[in-house]
Short mmCIF file of C-alpha atoms in Angstrom, two decimals:
data_model
loop_
_atom_site.label_atom_id
_atom_site.label_comp_id
_atom_site.label_asym_id
_atom_site.label_seq_id
_atom_site.Cartn_x
_atom_site.Cartn_y
_atom_site.Cartn_z
CA MET A 1 29.37 14.58 6.68
CA ALA A 2 30.60 11.36 8.36
CA ASN A 3 34.37 10.87 8.51
CA THR A 4 35.92 7.48 7.75
CA LEU A 5 38.32 6.17 10.38
CA THR A 6 41.56 4.93 8.79
CA GLY A 7 45.04 3.68 9.64
CA ASP A 8 46.16 4.84 13.07
CA LYS A 9 42.62 5.66 14.19
CA ILE A 10 41.59 2.05 13.63
CA LYS A 11 44.65 0.89 15.56
CA GLY A 12 43.67 3.32 18.29
CA LEU A 13 40.26 1.61 18.57
CA VAL A 14 42.01 -1.74 19.05
CA GLU A 15 44.59 -0.38 21.53
CA GLU A 16 41.93 1.39 23.56
CA GLY A 17 39.81 -1.80 23.62
CA LYS A 18 36.48 -0.02 24.05
CA VAL A 19 35.01 0.15 20.55
CA ILE A 20 36.76 -3.09 19.50
CA GLU A 21 37.19 -5.68 22.25
CA ASN A 22 39.55 -8.68 21.83
CA GLY A 23 40.99 -7.06 18.72
CA SER A 24 44.37 -7.73 17.13
CA MET A 25 46.69 -5.17 15.59
CA LYS A 26 47.52 -7.56 12.73
CA ASN A 27 43.92 -7.35 11.56
CA CYS A 28 44.03 -3.56 11.22
CA GLY A 29 44.14 -2.27 7.66
CA SER A 30 44.45 1.15 6.14
CA LEU A 31 40.66 1.40 5.74
CA LYS A 32 39.02 -1.43 7.71
CA TYR A 33 39.37 -3.89 10.51
CA ASP A 34 39.06 -7.62 9.67
CA PHE A 35 36.87 -9.40 12.22
CA THR A 36 37.83 -13.03 12.77
CA LEU A 37 35.98 -16.29 13.30
CA SER A 38 35.47 -17.40 16.90
CA ASP A 39 35.62 -21.06 17.87
CA GLU A 40 31.83 -21.16 18.57
CA ILE A 41 29.62 -22.39 15.72
CA LEU A 42 26.02 -23.55 15.24
CA LYS A 43 25.69 -26.49 12.86
CA SER A 44 22.85 -28.94 12.15
CA ASP A 45 25.09 -31.97 12.85
CA PHE A 46 25.49 -30.86 16.48
CA ASN A 47 21.95 -29.42 17.02
CA ALA A 48 23.43 -26.95 19.52
CA PRO A 49 26.26 -24.40 19.71
CA VAL A 50 29.69 -26.01 20.11
CA HIS A 51 33.24 -24.77 20.59
CA ILE A 52 35.54 -26.18 17.91
CA THR A 53 38.56 -26.16 20.23
CA GLU A 54 36.66 -28.32 22.74
CA LEU A 55 35.60 -30.98 20.20
CA SER A 56 37.22 -34.38 19.90
CA VAL A 57 39.26 -35.23 16.84
CA GLU A 58 36.23 -36.92 15.32
CA GLY A 59 34.08 -33.89 16.19
CA ARG A 60 36.55 -31.48 14.56
CA ARG A 61 36.24 -33.47 11.35
CA LYS A 62 32.57 -32.43 11.33
CA ALA A 63 33.45 -28.73 11.74
CA LEU A 64 32.97 -28.25 8.02
CA ILE A 65 30.39 -26.47 5.90
CA GLN A 66 29.16 -29.17 3.55
CA PRO A 67 28.00 -28.27 0.01
CA GLY A 68 24.49 -26.82 0.21
CA GLU A 69 24.72 -26.29 4.00
CA VAL A 70 24.37 -23.14 6.15
CA VAL A 71 26.41 -22.86 9.35
CA TYR A 72 26.09 -19.91 11.76
CA VAL A 73 29.19 -18.33 13.29
CA LEU A 74 30.15 -15.51 15.68
CA THR A 75 33.07 -13.11 15.58
CA LYS A 76 35.82 -13.41 18.15
CA GLU A 77 35.77 -9.64 18.60
CA LYS A 78 33.02 -7.62 20.23
CA VAL A 79 32.11 -4.06 19.17
CA ASN A 80 30.72 -1.23 21.32
CA LEU A 81 29.71 1.61 19.03
CA PRO A 82 29.13 5.04 20.59
CA GLU A 83 26.16 7.19 19.60
CA ASP A 84 28.21 9.09 16.99
CA MET A 85 29.68 6.07 15.18
CA TYR A 86 28.37 3.37 12.84
CA MET A 87 30.01 0.59 10.83
CA SER A 88 29.56 -0.94 7.37
CA LEU A 89 30.66 -4.51 6.60
CA SER A 90 32.03 -6.28 3.55
CA ALA A 91 32.45 -10.02 3.01
CA ASN A 92 35.95 -11.49 2.98
CA ARG A 93 37.09 -11.93 -0.63
CA SER A 94 39.09 -15.13 -0.07
CA MET A 95 36.03 -16.82 1.51
CA SER A 96 33.97 -15.89 -1.53
CA GLU A 97 36.65 -17.45 -3.74
CA TYR A 98 36.10 -20.75 -1.90
CA GLY A 99 32.41 -20.58 -2.77
CA VAL A 100 31.17 -19.49 0.66
CA LEU A 101 28.50 -16.79 0.79
CA THR A 102 28.20 -14.61 3.90
CA LEU A 103 24.61 -14.04 5.02
CA GLY A 104 23.60 -11.27 7.41
CA GLY A 105 23.24 -7.54 7.90
CA PHE A 106 26.04 -5.36 6.54
CA ALA A 107 25.42 -2.18 8.54
CA VAL A 108 25.80 -1.81 12.30
CA ASP A 109 23.82 1.02 13.91
CA PRO A 110 25.16 3.53 16.46
CA GLY A 111 24.82 2.27 20.02
CA TYR A 112 25.18 -1.43 19.18
CA SER A 113 27.13 -3.53 21.65
CA GLY A 114 27.89 -7.20 21.08
CA LYS A 115 29.43 -9.75 18.74
CA LEU A 116 28.65 -10.04 15.03
CA MET A 117 26.71 -13.11 13.82
CA PHE A 118 26.58 -14.43 10.25
CA GLY A 119 25.37 -17.42 8.31
CA LEU A 120 27.88 -19.04 5.96
CA PHE A 121 26.37 -20.83 2.96
CA ASN A 122 28.55 -23.19 0.94
CA TYR A 123 27.39 -23.08 -2.68
CA SER A 124 30.44 -24.93 -3.95
CA SER A 125 30.79 -28.69 -4.48
CA THR A 126 33.47 -29.19 -1.81
CA PRO A 127 33.37 -28.89 2.02
CA PHE A 128 34.77 -25.74 3.63
CA ALA A 129 36.76 -26.02 6.87
CA LEU A 130 35.94 -23.66 9.75
CA ILE A 131 39.17 -22.54 11.42
CA PRO A 132 38.96 -20.20 14.47
CA GLY A 133 40.95 -16.98 14.02
CA THR A 134 40.61 -16.78 10.22
CA LYS A 135 39.37 -13.54 8.73
CA LEU A 136 35.59 -13.49 8.42
CA ILE A 137 34.38 -10.00 7.49
CA GLY A 138 35.77 -6.48 7.17
CA GLY A 139 34.39 -3.47 9.05
CA VAL A 140 34.70 0.19 8.07
CA PHE A 141 34.08 2.69 10.88
CA TYR A 142 32.42 6.09 10.32
CA GLN A 143 32.49 9.01 12.73
CA LEU A 144 29.31 11.11 12.48
CA SER A 145 29.51 14.88 12.51
CA GLU A 146 27.84 16.81 15.30
CA ASP A 147 24.78 17.70 13.21
CA GLU A 148 24.45 14.05 12.02
CA SER A 149 24.61 12.53 15.47
CA VAL A 150 21.32 11.24 16.85
CA ASN A 151 20.23 10.48 20.35
CA VAL A 152 20.11 6.68 20.08
CA LYS A 153 18.25 6.53 23.38
CA GLU A 154 15.19 7.88 21.57
CA PHE A 155 15.18 4.79 19.33
CA GLU A 156 15.07 1.09 20.03
CA LEU A 157 18.65 -0.09 20.42
CA PRO A 158 19.85 -3.03 18.30
CA LYS A 159 19.65 -6.31 20.21
CA THR A 160 22.91 -7.45 21.73
CA ILE A 161 24.33 -10.71 20.39
CA ASP A 162 26.75 -12.51 22.68
CA GLU A 163 25.52 -16.00 21.83
CA PHE A 164 23.29 -17.72 19.30
CA PRO A 165 19.55 -16.88 19.71
CA ALA A 166 17.38 -19.67 21.17
CA ARG A 167 14.98 -19.60 18.20
CA LEU A 168 17.85 -20.14 15.75
CA ILE A 169 19.09 -23.07 17.81
CA SER A 170 15.60 -24.65 17.74
CA ILE A 171 15.43 -24.58 13.92
CA ILE A 172 19.06 -25.31 13.04
CA SER A 173 18.08 -28.79 11.80
CA LYS A 174 16.36 -27.13 8.83
CA PHE A 175 19.73 -25.86 7.62
CA SER A 176 21.15 -29.33 6.98
CA PRO A 177 23.03 -29.65 3.67
CA ILE A 178 21.16 -30.26 0.44
CA GLY A 179 23.27 -32.52 -1.75
CA MET A 180 23.30 -31.69 -5.44
CA THR A 181 23.19 -35.38 -6.32
CA SER A 182 20.07 -36.01 -4.26
CA MET A 183 18.50 -32.91 -5.76
CA GLU A 184 19.21 -34.14 -9.29
CA GLU A 185 17.77 -37.52 -8.37
CA SER A 186 14.65 -35.85 -7.03
CA ILE A 187 14.30 -33.80 -10.22
CA ASN A 188 14.72 -36.92 -12.36
CA THR A 189 12.14 -38.78 -10.28
CA ILE A 190 9.67 -35.93 -10.62
CA SER A 191 10.30 -35.75 -14.37
CA LYS A 192 9.60 -39.49 -14.71
CA GLN A 193 6.42 -39.11 -12.69
CA ILE A 194 5.26 -36.24 -14.90
CA ALA A 195 5.99 -38.29 -18.03
CA ALA A 196 4.02 -41.22 -16.58
CA ILE A 197 1.11 -38.93 -15.79
CA LYS A 198 1.12 -37.56 -19.34
CA GLU A 199 1.15 -41.10 -20.75
CA GLU A 200 -1.70 -42.10 -18.48
CA ILE A 201 -3.67 -39.03 -19.58
CA ASN A 202 -3.15 -39.92 -23.24
CA ARG A 203 -4.37 -43.49 -22.59
CA ASN A 204 -7.45 -42.25 -20.80
CA LYS A 205 -8.54 -39.52 -23.21
CA ASP A 206 -11.81 -41.34 -23.96
CA GLU A 207 -12.53 -41.68 -20.27
CA LEU A 208 -11.74 -38.03 -19.76
CA PHE A 209 -14.04 -37.15 -22.68
CA SER A 210 -16.84 -39.22 -21.12
CA LEU A 211 -16.11 -37.67 -17.77
CA ARG A 212 -16.36 -34.21 -19.34
CA HIS A 213 -19.80 -35.07 -20.79
CA LEU A 214 -20.84 -36.49 -17.45
CA VAL A 215 -19.79 -33.29 -15.76
CA GLN A 216 -21.73 -31.27 -18.35
CA ASP A 217 -24.85 -33.44 -17.89
CA THR A 218 -24.52 -33.12 -14.16
CA GLN A 219 -24.22 -29.37 -14.52
CA GLU A 220 -27.35 -29.24 -16.70
CA GLN A 221 -29.27 -31.40 -14.24
CA THR A 222 -28.07 -29.18 -11.45
CA ASN A 223 -29.27 -26.11 -13.37
CA ARG A 224 -32.67 -27.73 -13.99
CA ALA A 225 -32.92 -28.76 -10.38
CA SER A 226 -31.99 -25.24 -9.37
CA LYS A 227 -34.74 -23.88 -11.64
CA THR A 228 -37.25 -26.35 -10.18
CA VAL A 229 -36.26 -25.38 -6.67
CA LYS A 230 -36.70 -21.73 -7.60
CA GLU A 231 -40.17 -22.38 -9.05
CA LEU A 232 -41.07 -24.45 -5.99
CA SER A 233 -39.88 -21.63 -3.79
CA GLU A 234 -42.10 -19.19 -5.70
CA SER A 235 -45.08 -21.60 -5.37
CA ILE A 236 -44.44 -21.89 -1.65
CA THR A 237 -44.37 -18.11 -1.44
CA GLU A 238 -47.69 -17.86 -3.27
CA LEU A 239 -49.19 -20.63 -1.11
CA THR A 240 -48.01 -18.83 2.00
CA HIS A 241 -49.68 -15.66 0.74
CA SER A 242 -52.90 -17.58 0.01
CA MET A 243 -52.78 -19.15 3.45
CA LYS A 244 -52.49 -15.70 4.99
CA GLU A 245 -55.51 -14.49 2.99
CA LEU A 246 -57.47 -17.65 3.94
CA LYS A 247 -56.58 -17.06 7.56
CA LEU A 248 -57.95 -13.53 7.29
CA ASP A 249 -61.17 -14.88 5.67
CA VAL A 250 -61.55 -17.47 8.44
CA GLU A 251 -61.09 -14.76 11.04
CA ASP A 252 -63.74 -12.63 9.29
CA LEU A 253 -66.11 -15.66 9.15
CA LYS A 254 -65.41 -16.36 12.78
CA ASP A 255 -66.29 -12.78 13.66
CA GLY A 256 -69.48 -13.10 11.54
CA LEU A 257 -70.45 -16.30 13.32
CA LYS A 258 -69.92 -14.61 16.64
CA ASP A 259 -72.24 -11.81 15.53
CA GLU A 260 -74.79 -14.38 14.27
CA ILE A 261 -74.68 -16.31 17.53
CA GLN A 262 -75.13 -13.10 19.50
CA LEU A 263 -78.04 -12.09 17.22
CA ARG A 264 -79.67 -15.49 17.71
CA LYS A 265 -79.16 -15.17 21.44
CA ASP A 266 -80.83 -11.76 21.34
CA MET A 267 -83.69 -13.09 19.17
CA ARG A 268 -84.15 -16.06 21.50
CA GLY A 269 -84.31 -13.70 24.43
CA ASP A 270 -86.97 -11.64 22.69
CA LEU A 271 -88.90 -14.83 21.77
CA ASP A 272 -88.74 -16.04 25.33
CA LYS A 273 -90.10 -12.70 26.50
CA GLN A 274 -92.90 -12.86 23.93
CA MET A 275 -93.70 -16.46 24.90
CA GLU A 276 -93.81 -15.41 28.50
CA VAL A 277 -96.27 -12.62 27.67
CA VAL A 278 -98.41 -14.97 25.56
CA SER A 279 -98.25 -17.62 28.28
CA LYS A 280 -99.46 -15.11 30.79
CA LYS A 281 -102.33 -14.10 28.47
CA VAL A 282 -103.23 -17.75 27.86
CA ASP A 283 -103.13 -18.43 31.58
CA LYS A 284 -105.48 -15.53 32.12
CA LYS A 285 -107.85 -16.80 29.42
CA ILE A 286 -107.71 -20.33 30.85
CA VAL A 287 -108.58 -18.93 34.27
CA PHE A 288 -111.41 -16.96 32.71
CA LEU A 289 -112.65 -20.01 30.82
CA GLN A 290 -112.37 -22.11 33.94
CA GLY A 291 -114.52 -19.54 35.78
CA ALA A 292 -116.97 -19.45 32.93
CA MET A 293 -117.14 -23.26 32.81
CA TRP A 294 -117.67 -23.38 36.52
CA THR A 295 -120.44 -20.82 36.28
CA LEU A 296 -122.02 -22.65 33.32
CA SER A 297 -121.72 -25.96 35.13
CA ALA A 298 -123.39 -24.45 38.14
CA ALA A 299 -126.15 -23.03 35.96
CA VAL A 300 -126.68 -26.38 34.19
CA PHE A 301 -126.76 -28.15 37.53
CA VAL A 302 -129.40 -25.71 38.81
CA LEU A 303 -131.38 -26.13 35.62
CA ILE A 304 -131.21 -29.92 35.77
CA THR A 305 -132.23 -29.80 39.41
CA LEU A 306 -135.21 -27.60 38.61
CA LEU A 307 -136.24 -29.80 35.74
CA THR A 308 -135.95 -32.88 37.91
CA CYS A 309 -138.01 -31.27 40.61
CA TRP A 310 -140.51 -30.15 38.02
CA ALA A 311 -140.72 -33.58 36.51
CA ASN A 312 -141.37 -35.18 39.82
CA GLY A 313 -143.94 -32.66 40.71
CA TRP A 314 -141.93 -31.26 43.41
CA LEU A 315 -141.95 -27.97 41.73
CA LYS A 316 -144.66 -26.36 39.78
CA PHE A 317 -144.45 -23.35 37.55
CA GLY A 318 -147.46 -21.05 36.87
CA GLY A 319 -150.87 -21.74 38.58
#
Protein backbone atom coordinates (compact mmCIF):
# COMPACT_ATOMS: atom_id res chain seq x y z
CA MET A 1 0.00 0.00 0.00
CA ALA A 2 1.31 3.48 -0.94
CA ASN A 3 2.65 5.61 1.93
CA THR A 4 1.80 9.31 2.15
CA LEU A 5 4.77 11.62 2.57
CA THR A 6 4.17 14.14 5.38
CA GLY A 7 5.88 16.84 7.42
CA ASP A 8 9.65 16.40 7.45
CA LYS A 9 9.64 14.11 4.42
CA ILE A 10 8.04 16.86 2.34
CA LYS A 11 10.63 19.33 3.64
CA GLY A 12 13.29 16.79 2.73
CA LEU A 13 12.04 16.81 -0.89
CA VAL A 14 12.41 20.60 -0.97
CA GLU A 15 15.84 20.61 0.73
CA GLU A 16 17.15 17.89 -1.57
CA GLY A 17 15.84 19.80 -4.62
CA LYS A 18 15.46 16.73 -6.83
CA VAL A 19 11.77 15.82 -6.59
CA ILE A 20 10.76 19.47 -6.03
CA GLU A 21 12.91 22.06 -7.80
CA ASN A 22 12.73 25.79 -6.88
CA GLY A 23 10.69 24.89 -3.82
CA SER A 24 10.26 26.96 -0.66
CA MET A 25 10.14 25.66 2.89
CA LYS A 26 7.32 28.09 3.75
CA ASN A 27 5.06 26.25 1.32
CA CYS A 28 5.54 22.91 3.06
CA GLY A 29 2.57 21.70 5.07
CA SER A 30 1.96 18.74 7.30
CA LEU A 31 0.35 16.80 4.43
CA LYS A 32 1.03 18.66 1.16
CA TYR A 33 3.23 21.10 -0.65
CA ASP A 34 1.61 24.27 -2.07
CA PHE A 35 2.85 24.96 -5.60
CA THR A 36 2.96 28.65 -6.47
CA LEU A 37 2.15 30.75 -9.52
CA SER A 38 5.07 31.62 -11.81
CA ASP A 39 5.28 34.99 -13.53
CA GLU A 40 4.61 33.40 -16.98
CA ILE A 41 0.99 33.43 -18.18
CA LEU A 42 -0.91 32.84 -21.43
CA LYS A 43 -3.80 35.25 -21.93
CA SER A 44 -5.92 36.16 -24.99
CA ASP A 45 -5.11 39.89 -24.63
CA PHE A 46 -1.42 39.18 -25.29
CA ASN A 47 -1.84 36.33 -27.85
CA ALA A 48 1.45 34.85 -26.62
CA PRO A 49 3.11 33.84 -23.34
CA VAL A 50 4.32 36.82 -21.30
CA HIS A 51 6.22 37.32 -18.06
CA ILE A 52 4.26 39.53 -15.67
CA THR A 53 7.43 40.92 -14.08
CA GLU A 54 8.65 42.08 -17.51
CA LEU A 55 5.43 43.91 -18.44
CA SER A 56 5.02 47.66 -18.35
CA VAL A 57 2.74 49.25 -15.79
CA GLU A 58 -0.03 49.36 -18.38
CA GLY A 59 0.64 45.72 -19.28
CA ARG A 60 0.47 44.63 -15.63
CA ARG A 61 -2.98 46.17 -15.41
CA LYS A 62 -4.05 43.60 -18.03
CA ALA A 63 -2.63 40.70 -15.97
CA LEU A 64 -6.11 39.94 -14.72
CA ILE A 65 -8.59 37.14 -15.30
CA GLN A 66 -11.70 38.94 -16.47
CA PRO A 67 -15.17 37.52 -15.67
CA GLY A 68 -15.89 34.65 -18.08
CA GLU A 69 -12.23 34.39 -19.16
CA VAL A 70 -9.75 31.48 -19.04
CA VAL A 71 -6.06 32.23 -18.50
CA TYR A 72 -3.36 29.52 -18.53
CA VAL A 73 -0.57 29.53 -15.94
CA LEU A 74 2.51 27.51 -14.97
CA THR A 75 3.89 26.67 -11.54
CA LYS A 76 7.13 28.24 -10.41
CA GLU A 77 8.28 24.86 -9.12
CA LYS A 78 9.25 21.87 -11.23
CA VAL A 79 8.67 18.25 -10.14
CA ASN A 80 10.74 15.17 -11.00
CA LEU A 81 8.86 12.10 -9.79
CA PRO A 82 10.78 8.83 -9.51
CA GLU A 83 9.29 5.54 -10.72
CA ASP A 84 7.97 4.69 -7.23
CA MET A 85 6.21 7.99 -6.51
CA TYR A 86 3.06 9.76 -7.75
CA MET A 87 1.23 12.92 -6.72
CA SER A 88 -2.41 13.98 -6.34
CA LEU A 89 -3.45 17.65 -6.55
CA SER A 90 -6.14 19.75 -4.92
CA ALA A 91 -7.25 23.27 -5.86
CA ASN A 92 -6.37 26.14 -3.55
CA ARG A 93 -9.38 26.95 -1.36
CA SER A 94 -8.83 30.72 -1.20
CA MET A 95 -8.75 30.91 -5.03
CA SER A 96 -12.07 29.07 -5.16
CA GLU A 97 -13.49 31.60 -2.71
CA TYR A 98 -12.65 34.36 -5.20
CA GLY A 99 -14.68 32.53 -7.84
CA VAL A 100 -11.73 31.10 -9.79
CA LEU A 101 -11.99 27.50 -10.97
CA THR A 102 -8.80 25.50 -11.56
CA LEU A 103 -8.88 23.42 -14.75
CA GLY A 104 -6.48 20.56 -15.42
CA GLY A 105 -5.40 17.08 -14.41
CA PHE A 106 -5.26 16.34 -10.69
CA ALA A 107 -3.00 13.28 -10.71
CA VAL A 108 0.66 13.22 -11.74
CA ASP A 109 2.03 9.85 -12.88
CA PRO A 110 5.33 8.28 -11.76
CA GLY A 111 8.23 9.35 -13.96
CA TYR A 112 6.84 12.80 -14.81
CA SER A 113 9.35 15.62 -15.02
CA GLY A 114 8.36 19.23 -15.64
CA LYS A 115 6.22 22.12 -14.46
CA LEU A 116 2.50 21.94 -13.76
CA MET A 117 0.10 23.78 -16.11
CA PHE A 118 -3.48 24.80 -15.34
CA GLY A 119 -6.27 26.87 -16.78
CA LEU A 120 -7.90 29.37 -14.42
CA PHE A 121 -11.53 30.21 -15.20
CA ASN A 122 -13.11 33.24 -13.55
CA TYR A 123 -16.81 32.52 -13.03
CA SER A 124 -17.31 35.50 -10.74
CA SER A 125 -18.43 39.00 -11.76
CA THR A 126 -15.15 40.73 -10.80
CA PRO A 127 -11.62 40.53 -12.27
CA PHE A 128 -9.03 38.38 -10.49
CA ALA A 129 -5.43 39.61 -10.24
CA LEU A 130 -2.59 37.22 -11.10
CA ILE A 131 0.27 37.71 -8.64
CA PRO A 132 3.47 35.62 -9.08
CA GLY A 133 4.38 33.61 -5.97
CA THR A 134 0.81 33.17 -4.67
CA LYS A 135 -0.33 29.67 -3.80
CA LEU A 136 -1.90 27.93 -6.79
CA ILE A 137 -2.47 24.24 -6.02
CA GLY A 138 -1.58 21.71 -3.34
CA GLY A 139 0.27 18.46 -4.02
CA VAL A 140 0.21 15.30 -1.90
CA PHE A 141 3.09 12.85 -2.53
CA TYR A 142 2.68 9.07 -2.32
CA GLN A 143 5.51 6.55 -2.04
CA LEU A 144 4.61 3.25 -3.73
CA SER A 145 5.45 -0.03 -2.07
CA GLU A 146 7.83 -2.43 -3.77
CA ASP A 147 5.05 -4.65 -5.12
CA GLU A 148 3.11 -1.57 -6.38
CA SER A 149 6.04 -0.04 -8.23
CA VAL A 150 5.92 -0.32 -12.00
CA ASN A 151 8.61 -0.03 -14.59
CA VAL A 152 7.56 3.31 -16.11
CA LYS A 153 9.92 2.71 -19.01
CA GLU A 154 7.49 0.09 -20.28
CA PHE A 155 4.81 2.77 -20.65
CA GLU A 156 4.67 6.06 -22.50
CA LEU A 157 6.02 8.72 -20.17
CA PRO A 158 3.89 11.83 -19.52
CA LYS A 159 4.92 14.73 -21.75
CA THR A 160 7.21 17.24 -20.11
CA ILE A 161 5.80 20.76 -19.71
CA ASP A 162 8.38 23.51 -19.33
CA GLU A 163 6.48 26.05 -21.42
CA PHE A 164 3.05 26.53 -22.95
CA PRO A 165 2.31 24.12 -25.87
CA ALA A 166 2.35 25.68 -29.35
CA ARG A 167 -1.17 24.46 -30.14
CA LEU A 168 -2.56 26.16 -27.01
CA ILE A 169 -0.82 29.40 -27.98
CA SER A 170 -2.40 29.25 -31.47
CA ILE A 171 -5.95 28.99 -30.07
CA ILE A 172 -5.67 31.25 -27.02
CA SER A 173 -7.84 33.88 -28.74
CA LYS A 174 -10.82 31.54 -28.32
CA PHE A 175 -10.52 31.88 -24.55
CA SER A 176 -11.32 35.60 -24.51
CA PRO A 177 -13.78 36.63 -21.78
CA ILE A 178 -17.51 36.24 -22.29
CA GLY A 179 -19.25 39.15 -20.59
CA MET A 180 -22.47 38.32 -18.77
CA THR A 181 -24.05 41.54 -20.00
CA SER A 182 -23.35 40.77 -23.64
CA MET A 183 -24.64 37.25 -23.10
CA GLU A 184 -27.88 38.57 -21.62
CA GLU A 185 -28.21 40.98 -24.53
CA SER A 186 -27.71 38.12 -26.97
CA ILE A 187 -30.35 36.04 -25.18
CA ASN A 188 -32.80 38.96 -25.23
CA THR A 189 -32.14 39.53 -28.93
CA ILE A 190 -32.72 35.86 -29.69
CA SER A 191 -35.92 35.88 -27.62
CA LYS A 192 -37.21 38.90 -29.57
CA GLN A 193 -36.37 37.20 -32.85
CA ILE A 194 -38.22 34.05 -31.78
CA ALA A 195 -41.26 36.12 -30.76
CA ALA A 196 -41.19 37.90 -34.14
CA ILE A 197 -40.99 34.57 -35.94
CA LYS A 198 -43.98 33.25 -33.98
CA GLU A 199 -45.97 36.39 -34.81
CA GLU A 200 -45.05 36.07 -38.47
CA ILE A 201 -46.13 32.42 -38.43
CA ASN A 202 -49.49 33.35 -36.91
CA ARG A 203 -50.03 36.00 -39.61
CA ASN A 204 -49.18 33.57 -42.36
CA LYS A 205 -51.22 30.57 -41.22
CA ASP A 206 -53.40 30.72 -44.36
CA GLU A 207 -50.32 30.81 -46.55
CA LEU A 208 -48.85 27.92 -44.63
CA PHE A 209 -52.14 26.02 -45.03
CA SER A 210 -52.08 26.66 -48.79
CA LEU A 211 -48.45 25.69 -48.89
CA ARG A 212 -49.27 22.45 -47.09
CA HIS A 213 -51.95 21.63 -49.71
CA LEU A 214 -49.52 22.54 -52.45
CA VAL A 215 -46.98 20.19 -50.97
CA GLN A 216 -49.61 17.44 -50.74
CA ASP A 217 -50.69 18.00 -54.37
CA THR A 218 -47.09 17.97 -55.45
CA GLN A 219 -46.57 14.74 -53.55
CA GLU A 220 -49.61 13.17 -55.23
CA GLN A 221 -48.44 14.31 -58.65
CA THR A 222 -45.02 12.94 -57.87
CA ASN A 223 -46.58 9.60 -56.87
CA ARG A 224 -48.63 9.51 -60.09
CA ALA A 225 -45.61 10.42 -62.13
CA SER A 226 -43.67 7.72 -60.35
CA LYS A 227 -46.41 5.22 -61.18
CA THR A 228 -46.42 6.34 -64.83
CA VAL A 229 -42.67 6.02 -65.00
CA LYS A 230 -42.95 2.53 -63.54
CA GLU A 231 -45.59 1.52 -66.10
CA LEU A 232 -43.50 3.06 -68.88
CA SER A 233 -40.51 1.12 -67.63
CA GLU A 234 -42.53 -2.10 -67.74
CA SER A 235 -43.73 -1.27 -71.29
CA ILE A 236 -40.16 -0.62 -72.35
CA THR A 237 -39.18 -3.96 -70.86
CA GLU A 238 -41.95 -5.72 -72.78
CA LEU A 239 -41.03 -3.85 -75.99
CA THR A 240 -37.41 -4.84 -75.52
CA HIS A 241 -38.50 -8.46 -75.12
CA SER A 242 -40.66 -8.21 -78.27
CA MET A 243 -37.77 -6.65 -80.16
CA LYS A 244 -35.57 -9.56 -79.15
CA GLU A 245 -38.19 -12.04 -80.37
CA LEU A 246 -38.62 -10.07 -83.63
CA LYS A 247 -34.87 -10.10 -84.09
CA LEU A 248 -34.89 -13.88 -83.70
CA ASP A 249 -37.75 -14.15 -86.27
CA VAL A 250 -35.84 -11.92 -88.71
CA GLU A 251 -32.76 -14.07 -88.27
CA ASP A 252 -34.85 -17.21 -88.92
CA LEU A 253 -36.39 -15.56 -92.04
CA LYS A 254 -32.95 -14.52 -93.17
CA ASP A 255 -31.74 -18.10 -92.81
CA GLY A 256 -34.83 -19.29 -94.74
CA LEU A 257 -34.17 -16.81 -97.53
CA LYS A 258 -30.61 -17.99 -97.72
CA ASP A 259 -31.85 -21.56 -98.08
CA GLU A 260 -34.40 -20.44 -100.72
CA ILE A 261 -31.75 -18.57 -102.69
CA GLN A 262 -29.45 -21.58 -102.55
CA LEU A 263 -32.34 -23.85 -103.66
CA ARG A 264 -33.12 -21.53 -106.56
CA LYS A 265 -29.46 -21.48 -107.48
CA ASP A 266 -29.45 -25.28 -107.45
CA MET A 267 -32.68 -25.43 -109.50
CA ARG A 268 -31.29 -22.92 -111.98
CA GLY A 269 -28.18 -25.02 -112.33
CA ASP A 270 -30.28 -28.10 -113.01
CA LEU A 271 -32.42 -26.14 -115.53
CA ASP A 272 -29.33 -24.88 -117.29
CA LYS A 273 -28.06 -28.43 -117.53
CA GLN A 274 -31.41 -29.62 -118.90
CA MET A 275 -31.51 -26.73 -121.39
CA GLU A 276 -28.03 -27.62 -122.48
CA VAL A 277 -29.07 -31.23 -123.07
CA VAL A 278 -32.22 -30.15 -124.94
CA SER A 279 -30.19 -27.63 -126.94
CA LYS A 280 -27.80 -30.34 -127.94
CA LYS A 281 -30.71 -32.59 -128.99
CA VAL A 282 -32.30 -29.75 -130.95
CA ASP A 283 -28.99 -29.00 -132.61
CA LYS A 284 -28.71 -32.62 -133.60
CA LYS A 285 -32.26 -32.62 -135.00
CA ILE A 286 -31.60 -29.36 -136.86
CA VAL A 287 -28.48 -30.90 -138.38
CA PHE A 288 -30.49 -33.97 -139.31
CA LEU A 289 -33.25 -31.86 -140.81
CA GLN A 290 -30.72 -29.76 -142.66
CA GLY A 291 -29.24 -32.97 -144.13
CA ALA A 292 -32.68 -34.23 -144.99
CA MET A 293 -33.61 -30.91 -146.61
CA TRP A 294 -30.41 -30.93 -148.57
CA THR A 295 -31.06 -34.46 -149.73
CA LEU A 296 -34.69 -33.61 -150.61
CA SER A 297 -33.59 -30.46 -152.39
CA ALA A 298 -31.09 -32.48 -154.36
CA ALA A 299 -33.75 -35.05 -155.21
CA VAL A 300 -36.23 -32.34 -156.30
CA PHE A 301 -33.54 -30.70 -158.39
CA VAL A 302 -32.78 -34.01 -160.10
CA LEU A 303 -36.47 -34.62 -160.64
CA ILE A 304 -37.03 -31.15 -162.08
CA THR A 305 -34.01 -31.61 -164.31
CA LEU A 306 -35.32 -34.93 -165.58
CA LEU A 307 -38.75 -33.50 -166.18
CA THR A 308 -37.27 -30.56 -168.04
CA CYS A 309 -35.18 -32.84 -170.16
CA TRP A 310 -38.18 -35.04 -170.75
CA ALA A 311 -40.33 -32.11 -171.70
CA ASN A 312 -37.83 -30.87 -174.20
CA GLY A 313 -37.39 -34.25 -175.65
CA TRP A 314 -33.95 -34.52 -174.50
CA LEU A 315 -34.83 -37.53 -172.53
CA LYS A 316 -37.23 -40.23 -173.36
CA PHE A 317 -38.60 -42.90 -171.10
CA GLY A 318 -39.79 -46.31 -172.40
CA GLY A 319 -39.52 -47.17 -176.16
